[in-house]
Coordinates of C-alpha atoms in Angstrom, one line a residue:
X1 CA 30.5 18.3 17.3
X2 CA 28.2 19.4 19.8
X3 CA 24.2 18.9 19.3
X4 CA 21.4 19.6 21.3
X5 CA 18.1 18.5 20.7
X6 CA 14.9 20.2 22.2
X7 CA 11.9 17.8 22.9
X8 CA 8.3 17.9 24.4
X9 CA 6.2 16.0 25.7
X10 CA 2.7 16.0 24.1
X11 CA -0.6 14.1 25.2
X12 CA -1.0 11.1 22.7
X13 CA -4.8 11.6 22.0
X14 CA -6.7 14.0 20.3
X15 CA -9.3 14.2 22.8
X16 CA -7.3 16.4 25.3
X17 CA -9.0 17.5 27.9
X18 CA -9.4 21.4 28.8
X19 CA -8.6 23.0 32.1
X20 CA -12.5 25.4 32.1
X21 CA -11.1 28.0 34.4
X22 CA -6.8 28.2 33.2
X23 CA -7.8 27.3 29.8
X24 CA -4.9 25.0 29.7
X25 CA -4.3 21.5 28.7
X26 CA -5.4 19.2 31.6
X27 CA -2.1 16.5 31.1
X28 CA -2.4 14.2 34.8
X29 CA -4.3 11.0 33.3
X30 CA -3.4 11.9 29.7
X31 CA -1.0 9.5 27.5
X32 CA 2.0 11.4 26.6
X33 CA 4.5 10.8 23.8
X34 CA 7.1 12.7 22.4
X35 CA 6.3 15.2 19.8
X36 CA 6.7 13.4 16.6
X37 CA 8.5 15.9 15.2
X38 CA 10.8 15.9 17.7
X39 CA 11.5 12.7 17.0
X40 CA 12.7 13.2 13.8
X41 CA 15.1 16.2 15.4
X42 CA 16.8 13.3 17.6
X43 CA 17.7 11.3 14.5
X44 CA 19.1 13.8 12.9
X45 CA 21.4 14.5 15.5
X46 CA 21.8 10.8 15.8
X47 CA 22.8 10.6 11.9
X48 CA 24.9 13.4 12.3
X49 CA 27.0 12.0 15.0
X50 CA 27.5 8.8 13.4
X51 CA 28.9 10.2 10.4
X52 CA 30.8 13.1 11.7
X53 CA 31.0 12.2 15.6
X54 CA 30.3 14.7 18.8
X55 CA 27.8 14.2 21.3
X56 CA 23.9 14.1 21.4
X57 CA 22.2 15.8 24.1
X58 CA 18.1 16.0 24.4
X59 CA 16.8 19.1 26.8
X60 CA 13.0 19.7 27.3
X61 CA 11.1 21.8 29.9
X62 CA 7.8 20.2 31.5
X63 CA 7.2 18.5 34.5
X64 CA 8.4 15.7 36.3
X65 CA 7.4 13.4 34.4
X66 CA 8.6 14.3 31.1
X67 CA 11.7 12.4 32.2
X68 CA 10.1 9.9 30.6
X69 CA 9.9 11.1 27.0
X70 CA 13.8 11.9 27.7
X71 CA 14.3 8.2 28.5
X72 CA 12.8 7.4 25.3
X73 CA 15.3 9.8 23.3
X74 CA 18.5 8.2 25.3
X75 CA 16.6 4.4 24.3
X76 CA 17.2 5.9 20.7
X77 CA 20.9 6.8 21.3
X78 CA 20.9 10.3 22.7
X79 CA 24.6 10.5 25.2
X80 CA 23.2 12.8 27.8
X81 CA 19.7 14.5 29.3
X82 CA 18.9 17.2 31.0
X83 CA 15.1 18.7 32.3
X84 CA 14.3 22.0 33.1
X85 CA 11.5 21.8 35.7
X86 CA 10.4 24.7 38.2
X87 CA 7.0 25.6 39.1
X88 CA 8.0 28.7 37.9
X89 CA 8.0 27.7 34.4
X90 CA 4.2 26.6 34.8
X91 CA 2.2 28.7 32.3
X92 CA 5.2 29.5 29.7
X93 CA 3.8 30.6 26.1
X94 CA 6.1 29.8 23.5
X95 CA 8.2 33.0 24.3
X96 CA 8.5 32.4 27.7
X97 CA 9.5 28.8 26.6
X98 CA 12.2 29.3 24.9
X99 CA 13.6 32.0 27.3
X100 CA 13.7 28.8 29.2
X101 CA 15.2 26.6 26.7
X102 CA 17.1 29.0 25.7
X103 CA 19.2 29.8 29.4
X104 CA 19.6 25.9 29.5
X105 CA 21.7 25.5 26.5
X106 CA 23.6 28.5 27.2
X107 CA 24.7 26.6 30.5
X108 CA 25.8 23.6 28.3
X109 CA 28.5 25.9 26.5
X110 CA 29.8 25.4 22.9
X111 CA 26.8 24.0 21.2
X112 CA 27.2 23.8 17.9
X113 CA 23.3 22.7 16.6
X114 CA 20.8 22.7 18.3
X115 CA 17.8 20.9 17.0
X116 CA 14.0 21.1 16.9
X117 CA 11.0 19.7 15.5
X118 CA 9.0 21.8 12.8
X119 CA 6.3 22.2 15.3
X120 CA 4.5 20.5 18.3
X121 CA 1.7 18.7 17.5
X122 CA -0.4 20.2 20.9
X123 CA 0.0 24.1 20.0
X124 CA 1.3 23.8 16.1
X125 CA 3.0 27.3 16.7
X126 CA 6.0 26.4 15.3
X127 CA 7.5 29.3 17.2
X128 CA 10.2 28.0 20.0
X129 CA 13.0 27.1 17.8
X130 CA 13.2 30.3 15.9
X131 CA 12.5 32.4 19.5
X132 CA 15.6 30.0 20.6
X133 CA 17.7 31.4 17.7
X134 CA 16.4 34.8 18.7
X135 CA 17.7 34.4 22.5
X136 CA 21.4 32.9 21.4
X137 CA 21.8 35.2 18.4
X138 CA 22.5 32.7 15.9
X139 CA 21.3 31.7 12.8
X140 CA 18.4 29.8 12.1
X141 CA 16.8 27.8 9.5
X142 CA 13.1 26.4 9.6
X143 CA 11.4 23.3 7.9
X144 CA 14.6 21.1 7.0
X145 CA 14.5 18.6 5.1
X146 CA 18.6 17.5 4.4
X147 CA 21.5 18.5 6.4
X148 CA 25.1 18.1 5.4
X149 CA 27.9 19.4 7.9
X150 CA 31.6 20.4 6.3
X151 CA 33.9 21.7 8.8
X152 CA 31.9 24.3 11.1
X153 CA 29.3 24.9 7.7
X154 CA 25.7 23.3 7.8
X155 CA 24.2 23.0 4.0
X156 CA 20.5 22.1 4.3
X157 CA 17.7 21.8 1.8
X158 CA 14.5 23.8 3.0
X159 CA 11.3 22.6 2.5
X160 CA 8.2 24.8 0.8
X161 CA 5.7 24.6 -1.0
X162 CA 7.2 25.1 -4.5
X163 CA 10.3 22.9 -4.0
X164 CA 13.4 23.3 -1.7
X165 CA 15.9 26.1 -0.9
X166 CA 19.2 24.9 -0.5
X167 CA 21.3 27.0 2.4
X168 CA 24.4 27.7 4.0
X169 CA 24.7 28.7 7.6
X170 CA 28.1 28.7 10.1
X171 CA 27.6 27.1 13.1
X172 CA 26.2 27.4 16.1
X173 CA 22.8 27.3 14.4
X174 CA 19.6 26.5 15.3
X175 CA 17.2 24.1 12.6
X176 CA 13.8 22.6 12.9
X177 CA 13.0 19.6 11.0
X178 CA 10.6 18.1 8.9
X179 CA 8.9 14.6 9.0
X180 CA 10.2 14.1 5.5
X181 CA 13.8 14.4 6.8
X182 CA 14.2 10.7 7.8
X183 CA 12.6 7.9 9.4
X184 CA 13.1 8.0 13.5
X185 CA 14.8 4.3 14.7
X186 CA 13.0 2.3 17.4
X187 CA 14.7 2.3 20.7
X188 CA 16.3 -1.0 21.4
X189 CA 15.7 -3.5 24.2
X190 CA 19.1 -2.8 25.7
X191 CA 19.0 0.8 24.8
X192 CA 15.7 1.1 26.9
X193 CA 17.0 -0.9 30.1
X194 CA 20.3 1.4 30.3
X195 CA 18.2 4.2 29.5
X196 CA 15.6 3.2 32.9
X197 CA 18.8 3.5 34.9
X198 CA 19.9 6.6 33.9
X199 CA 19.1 9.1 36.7
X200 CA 18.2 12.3 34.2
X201 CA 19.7 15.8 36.2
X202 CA 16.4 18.8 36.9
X203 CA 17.4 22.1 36.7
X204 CA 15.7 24.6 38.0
X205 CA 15.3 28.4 37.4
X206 CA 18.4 29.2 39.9
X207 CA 20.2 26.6 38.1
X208 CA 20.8 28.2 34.9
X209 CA 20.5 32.1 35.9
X210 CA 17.4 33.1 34.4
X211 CA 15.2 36.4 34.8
X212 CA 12.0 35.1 36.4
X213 CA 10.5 38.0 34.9
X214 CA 10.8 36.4 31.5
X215 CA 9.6 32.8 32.6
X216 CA 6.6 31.4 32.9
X217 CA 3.0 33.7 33.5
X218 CA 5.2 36.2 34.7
X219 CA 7.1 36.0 30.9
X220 CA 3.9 35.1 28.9
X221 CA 2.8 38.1 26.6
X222 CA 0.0 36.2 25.4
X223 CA -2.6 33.9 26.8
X224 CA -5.1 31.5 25.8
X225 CA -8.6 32.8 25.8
X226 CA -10.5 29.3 24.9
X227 CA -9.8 26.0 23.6
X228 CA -12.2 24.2 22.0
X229 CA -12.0 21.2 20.0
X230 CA -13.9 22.4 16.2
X231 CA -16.8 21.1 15.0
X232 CA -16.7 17.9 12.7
X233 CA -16.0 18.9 9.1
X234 CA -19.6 17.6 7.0
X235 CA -18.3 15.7 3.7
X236 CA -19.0 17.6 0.3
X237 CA -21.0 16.8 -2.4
X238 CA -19.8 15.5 -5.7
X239 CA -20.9 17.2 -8.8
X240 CA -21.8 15.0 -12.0
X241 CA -22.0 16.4 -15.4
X242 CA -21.7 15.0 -18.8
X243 CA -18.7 18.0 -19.5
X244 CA -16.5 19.9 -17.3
X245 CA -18.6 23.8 -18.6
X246 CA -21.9 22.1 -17.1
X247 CA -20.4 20.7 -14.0
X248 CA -18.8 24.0 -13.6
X249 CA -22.2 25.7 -14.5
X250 CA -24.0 23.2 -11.6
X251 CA -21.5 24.6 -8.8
X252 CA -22.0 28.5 -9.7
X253 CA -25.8 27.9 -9.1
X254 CA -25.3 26.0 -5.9
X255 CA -23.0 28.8 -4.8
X256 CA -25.3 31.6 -5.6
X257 CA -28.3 29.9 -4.0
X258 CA -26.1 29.9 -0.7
X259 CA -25.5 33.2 -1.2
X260 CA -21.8 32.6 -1.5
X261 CA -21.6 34.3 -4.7

């Protein structure tokens, strides 16, 4: 069984700094880590080649230096990496992204899952793995929170909020995870030094055949307008009332003297 894992690499502080004139996350000078989520995605795979065998390989698109977030997944047990890096990718949105993605795993050739975290934690779309399930024309299931594999048929538990939906799909398919779906291991001490050795491949755009037209600005139907980081929530007050009717009685007038109601 072949798995493929998509990863990114995300800045590892919440006070990200904002390109004024792109709009655009400012990432030279910034911690990066790799998107929790994703994280959870690579030991799934990992799991799922333990029980049932196969390969593990972790893709991501990003600059040069998101080798180093690929490291980390090989640290954790990931066989192979590969990075898609080309100036023209700069500026992808999350279609243009997974356009990207997308023509990778198509060069990697009989993929059976591919893997994703729920969301990443700098844009919180949630969009790329469906849009790569889009591109391949497979199935797809979001927000995953079990996977069993029986012969070439993935039964997963989906998470919402009411419960779970349990579902069938044929492979190849494409599923993003949950944090719920297991606990990511550490990478180990030897993992990590064989991992620094590792000399991870780049490919470009003329490496896996892609329509520039659908990559990066050029590909990008939307753009960001502004980024701003929102103003600090102020804490609530706590009604007390001798009975629930007057407390309830205390918050209509406070409502209707704020004109809410």
């Amino acid at each position: 069984m072949n798995i493929v894992v998509c990863v990114k690499q995300v800045p590892d502080t919440t006070e990200v700094k904002i390109d004024p004139v792109t709009n655009t996350l400012i990432r030279q000078g910034v911690p990066s880590i790799v998107n929790p989520f994703d994280k959870n995605a690579v030991e799934a795979a990992l799991q799922l080649k333990e029980k049932h065998g196969g390969t593990v390989t972790v893709i991501s698109m990003g600059p040069p230096q998101a080798k180093e977030a690929l490291k980390e997944c090989l640290a954790m047990g990931a066989d192979e990496a590969i990075l898609l890096s080309d100036r023209a990718f700069g500026g992808a949105d999350t279609l243009a992204t997974s356009h990207t993605l997308a023509a990778g795993i198509k060069k990697l050739e009989n993929v059976d899952i591919i893997l994703c975290g729920k969301q990443a934690i700098d844009g919180d779309t949630a969009q790329v793995g469906p849009e790569i399930a889009e591109h391949l024309g497979i199935s797809q299931i979001t927000y995953v929170a079990k996977i069993e594999v029986e012969g070439k048929t993935v039964r997963v538990e989906r998470e919402h909020e009411e419960g779970y939906e349990v579902i069938e799909a044929s492979m190849p398919v494409v599923m993003t995870v949950v944090k719920s779906i297991n606990e990511p291991r550490y990478p180990t001490i030897k993992g990590t030094m064989k991992a620094n050795r590792r000399e991870i491949p780049t490919w470009t755009a003329q490496d896996i055949t892609i329509d520039e037209k659908v990559i990066g600005l050029k590909g990008s139907p939307t753009q960001v307008r502004r980024i701003f980081t929102p103003p600090q929530r102020v804490q609530g007050q706590v009604i007390e009332a001798d009975t629930a009717r007057e407390a309830a009685q205390i918050l209509v007038n406070k409502l209707a003297e704020a004109k809410i109601v």
